[in-house]
mmCIF file of C-alpha atoms in Angstrom:
data_model
loop_
_atom_site.group_PDB
_atom_site.id
_atom_site.type_symbol
_atom_site.label_atom_id
_atom_site.label_comp_id
_atom_site.label_asym_id
_atom_site.label_seq_id
_atom_site.Cartn_x
_atom_site.Cartn_y
_atom_site.Cartn_z
ATOM 1 C CA MET A 22 0.000 0.000 0.000
ATOM 2 C CA THR A 23 2.812 2.427 0.850
ATOM 3 C CA GLY A 24 4.388 1.853 -2.555
ATOM 4 C CA ARG A 25 1.185 2.765 -4.359
ATOM 5 C CA LEU A 26 0.721 5.879 -2.261
ATOM 6 C CA ASN A 27 4.341 6.925 -2.818
ATOM 7 C CA SER A 28 4.001 6.487 -6.578
ATOM 8 C CA ALA A 29 0.896 8.723 -6.558
ATOM 9 C CA GLN A 30 2.598 11.434 -4.487
ATOM 10 C CA PRO A 31 3.526 13.774 -7.384
ATOM 11 C CA TYR A 32 -0.062 13.670 -8.625
ATOM 12 C CA ALA A 33 -1.487 14.358 -5.162
ATOM 13 C CA ILE A 34 0.922 17.285 -4.733
ATOM 14 C CA GLY A 35 -0.007 18.593 -8.185
ATOM 15 C CA LEU A 36 -3.702 18.431 -7.349
ATOM 16 C CA PHE A 37 -3.096 20.047 -3.945
ATOM 17 C CA ARG A 38 -1.077 22.824 -5.597
ATOM 18 C CA ALA A 39 -3.763 23.497 -8.198
ATOM 19 C CA VAL A 40 -6.600 23.662 -5.652
ATOM 20 C CA VAL A 41 -4.676 25.870 -3.209
ATOM 21 C CA GLY A 42 -3.552 28.150 -6.053
ATOM 22 C CA LEU A 43 -7.084 28.466 -7.425
ATOM 23 C CA LEU A 44 -8.581 29.281 -4.027
ATOM 24 C CA PHE A 45 -5.796 31.759 -3.266
ATOM 25 C CA ALA A 46 -6.214 33.490 -6.653
ATOM 26 C CA CYS A 47 -9.995 33.676 -6.132
ATOM 27 C CA HIS A 48 -9.398 35.372 -2.793
ATOM 28 C CA GLY A 49 -7.222 37.986 -4.503
ATOM 29 C CA ALA A 50 -9.714 38.491 -7.355
ATOM 30 C CA ASN A 51 -12.458 38.926 -4.784
ATOM 31 C CA SER A 52 -10.509 41.683 -3.002
ATOM 32 C CA LEU A 53 -9.343 43.448 -6.175
ATOM 33 C CA PHE A 54 -12.382 43.207 -8.438
ATOM 34 C CA GLY A 55 -15.293 42.351 -6.146
ATOM 35 C CA THR A 56 -15.870 39.017 -7.867
ATOM 36 C CA PHE A 57 -17.927 36.453 -5.987
ATOM 37 C CA GLY A 58 -19.818 39.246 -4.199
ATOM 38 C CA GLY A 59 -16.882 40.589 -2.210
ATOM 39 C CA ASP A 60 -15.900 44.098 -1.264
ATOM 40 C CA THR A 61 -12.993 45.653 -3.106
ATOM 41 C CA VAL A 62 -10.003 47.310 -1.508
ATOM 42 C CA GLU A 63 -8.900 50.749 -2.643
ATOM 43 C CA ALA A 64 -5.953 50.663 -5.044
ATOM 44 C CA GLY A 65 -2.589 51.238 -3.411
ATOM 45 C CA THR A 66 -3.756 50.879 0.197
ATOM 46 C CA TRP A 67 -1.422 49.150 2.628
ATOM 47 C CA PRO A 68 -1.572 46.245 3.298
ATOM 48 C CA GLY A 69 -4.892 45.169 1.759
ATOM 49 C CA TRP A 70 -4.324 46.039 -1.873
ATOM 50 C CA PHE A 71 -0.772 44.683 -1.937
ATOM 51 C CA ALA A 72 -1.924 41.460 -0.266
ATOM 52 C CA ALA A 73 -4.687 41.104 -2.864
ATOM 53 C CA VAL A 74 -2.197 41.506 -5.721
ATOM 54 C CA ILE A 75 0.081 38.895 -4.150
ATOM 55 C CA GLU A 76 -2.919 36.600 -3.736
ATOM 56 C CA LEU A 77 -4.076 36.981 -7.348
ATOM 57 C CA VAL A 78 -0.678 36.802 -9.032
ATOM 58 C CA GLY A 79 0.872 34.286 -6.624
ATOM 59 C CA GLY A 80 -2.235 32.117 -6.637
ATOM 60 C CA SER A 81 -2.319 32.116 -10.445
ATOM 61 C CA LEU A 82 1.352 31.141 -10.659
ATOM 62 C CA VAL A 83 0.882 28.382 -8.084
ATOM 63 C CA LEU A 84 -2.233 27.179 -9.918
ATOM 64 C CA LEU A 85 -0.271 26.896 -13.157
ATOM 65 C CA GLY A 86 2.770 25.449 -11.438
ATOM 66 C CA LEU A 87 4.950 28.208 -12.868
ATOM 67 C CA GLY A 88 7.651 29.473 -10.541
ATOM 68 C CA THR A 89 5.854 27.557 -7.822
ATOM 69 C CA ARG A 90 8.534 27.677 -5.150
ATOM 70 C CA ALA A 91 9.194 31.425 -5.488
ATOM 71 C CA ALA A 92 5.493 32.311 -5.716
ATOM 72 C CA ALA A 93 4.700 30.092 -2.719
ATOM 73 C CA PHE A 94 7.535 31.687 -0.724
ATOM 74 C CA ILE A 95 6.164 35.193 -1.290
ATOM 75 C CA ALA A 96 2.567 34.085 -0.690
ATOM 76 C CA SER A 97 3.492 32.275 2.517
ATOM 77 C CA GLY A 98 5.276 35.360 3.793
ATOM 78 C CA ALA A 99 2.317 37.572 2.912
ATOM 79 C CA MET A 100 -0.040 35.302 4.830
ATOM 80 C CA ALA A 101 2.307 35.154 7.827
ATOM 81 C CA TYR A 102 2.345 38.963 7.827
ATOM 82 C CA ALA A 103 -1.457 39.022 7.546
ATOM 83 C CA TYR A 104 -1.822 36.659 10.460
ATOM 84 C CA PHE A 105 0.628 38.342 12.820
ATOM 85 C CA LYS A 106 -0.215 41.967 11.969
ATOM 86 C CA VAL A 107 -3.959 41.776 11.310
ATOM 87 C CA HIS A 108 -5.363 38.750 13.137
ATOM 88 C CA GLN A 109 -3.067 37.849 16.026
ATOM 89 C CA PRO A 110 -3.315 41.215 17.854
ATOM 90 C CA GLN A 111 -7.060 40.558 18.295
ATOM 91 C CA ALA A 112 -6.567 37.216 20.082
ATOM 92 C CA LEU A 113 -3.977 34.439 20.390
ATOM 93 C CA TRP A 114 -5.691 31.532 18.613
ATOM 94 C CA PRO A 115 -6.774 31.592 14.936
ATOM 95 C CA ILE A 116 -10.253 30.393 15.862
ATOM 96 C CA GLU A 117 -10.627 33.417 18.142
ATOM 97 C CA ASN A 118 -9.222 36.038 15.760
ATOM 98 C CA SER A 119 -10.690 34.821 12.419
ATOM 99 C CA GLY A 120 -7.185 34.066 11.171
ATOM 100 C CA GLU A 121 -7.741 30.449 10.136
ATOM 101 C CA GLY A 122 -7.584 31.315 6.435
ATOM 102 C CA ALA A 123 -4.343 33.246 6.734
ATOM 103 C CA ALA A 124 -2.763 30.507 8.858
ATOM 104 C CA MET A 125 -3.856 27.701 6.516
ATOM 105 C CA TYR A 126 -2.712 29.529 3.370
ATOM 106 C CA CYS A 127 0.593 30.361 5.062
ATOM 107 C CA TRP A 128 1.303 26.720 5.883
ATOM 108 C CA ALA A 129 -0.067 25.348 2.589
ATOM 109 C CA MET A 130 2.191 27.688 0.625
ATOM 110 C CA PHE A 131 5.083 26.902 2.956
ATOM 111 C CA LEU A 132 4.665 23.213 2.125
ATOM 112 C CA LEU A 133 4.766 24.001 -1.610
ATOM 113 C CA ILE A 134 8.116 25.749 -1.177
ATOM 114 C CA PHE A 135 9.609 22.367 -0.293
ATOM 115 C CA THR A 136 7.550 20.032 -2.493
ATOM 116 C CA GLY A 137 7.566 22.078 -5.670
ATOM 117 C CA SER A 138 4.838 21.859 -8.276
ATOM 118 C CA GLY A 139 4.374 18.103 -8.332
ATOM 119 C CA ALA A 140 2.775 16.630 -11.437
ATOM 120 C CA PHE A 141 0.931 18.705 -14.037
ATOM 121 C CA GLY A 142 2.937 21.890 -13.351
ATOM 122 C CA LEU A 143 4.504 24.058 -16.020
ATOM 123 C CA ASP A 144 7.717 24.025 -13.949
ATOM 124 C CA ARG A 145 8.124 20.334 -14.714
ATOM 125 C CA LEU A 146 7.346 20.835 -18.416
ATOM 126 C CA PHE A 147 9.949 23.592 -18.754
ATOM 127 C CA ALA A 148 12.510 21.574 -16.784
ATOM 128 C CA LYS A 149 12.093 18.634 -19.176
ATOM 129 C CA ARG A 150 12.370 20.928 -22.190
ATOM 130 C CA SER A 151 15.479 22.611 -20.775
ATOM 131 C CA ALA A 152 17.107 19.267 -19.993
ATOM 132 C CA THR A 153 16.403 18.026 -23.531
ATOM 133 C CA GLN A 154 17.847 21.189 -25.077
ATOM 134 C CA SER A 155 20.986 21.052 -22.947
ATOM 135 C CA ARG A 156 21.528 17.387 -23.882
ATOM 136 C CA THR A 157 21.197 18.135 -27.597
ATOM 137 C CA ALA A 158 23.537 21.137 -27.254
ATOM 138 C CA ALA A 159 26.079 18.949 -25.453
ATOM 139 C CA ASP A 160 25.848 16.401 -28.259
ATOM 140 C CA LYS A 161 26.666 19.093 -30.842
ATOM 141 C CA THR A 162 29.636 20.488 -28.931
ATOM 142 C CA PRO A 163 32.899 19.438 -30.608
ATOM 143 C CA VAL A 164 35.268 17.447 -28.466
ATOM 144 C CA ALA A 165 38.855 18.683 -28.430
ATOM 145 C CA ALA A 166 41.371 15.898 -28.655
#
């Protein structure tokens, strides 16, 4: 059973990445454009507007699996900031201060920093393409005797 689960791990990580990225991007779109019936934040306001941009752009990149580790690093940091500066001063525990979302996104993105995009990500596609191109370039390089 462990072998089967281990072989499915890249696909589970890829699915996890896509769902977290989609939800994170929707949160940013909601704050920026009022989609899904949300209230918009005024452009340029600190920290709400900047957080919304990070959520939309970072969530989209994570969803696509493009620059996943870097996007997840920035998104995780933004959610840690949101938790400690916005939610935590109200109360200690996330359930008391309505910070569950920020805490969960922070840790979900933190996990993606270490796992990468998993299966189905554009990172993996570009890595394969780059490896193929470097192998063909190495084959064409003349060998000095």
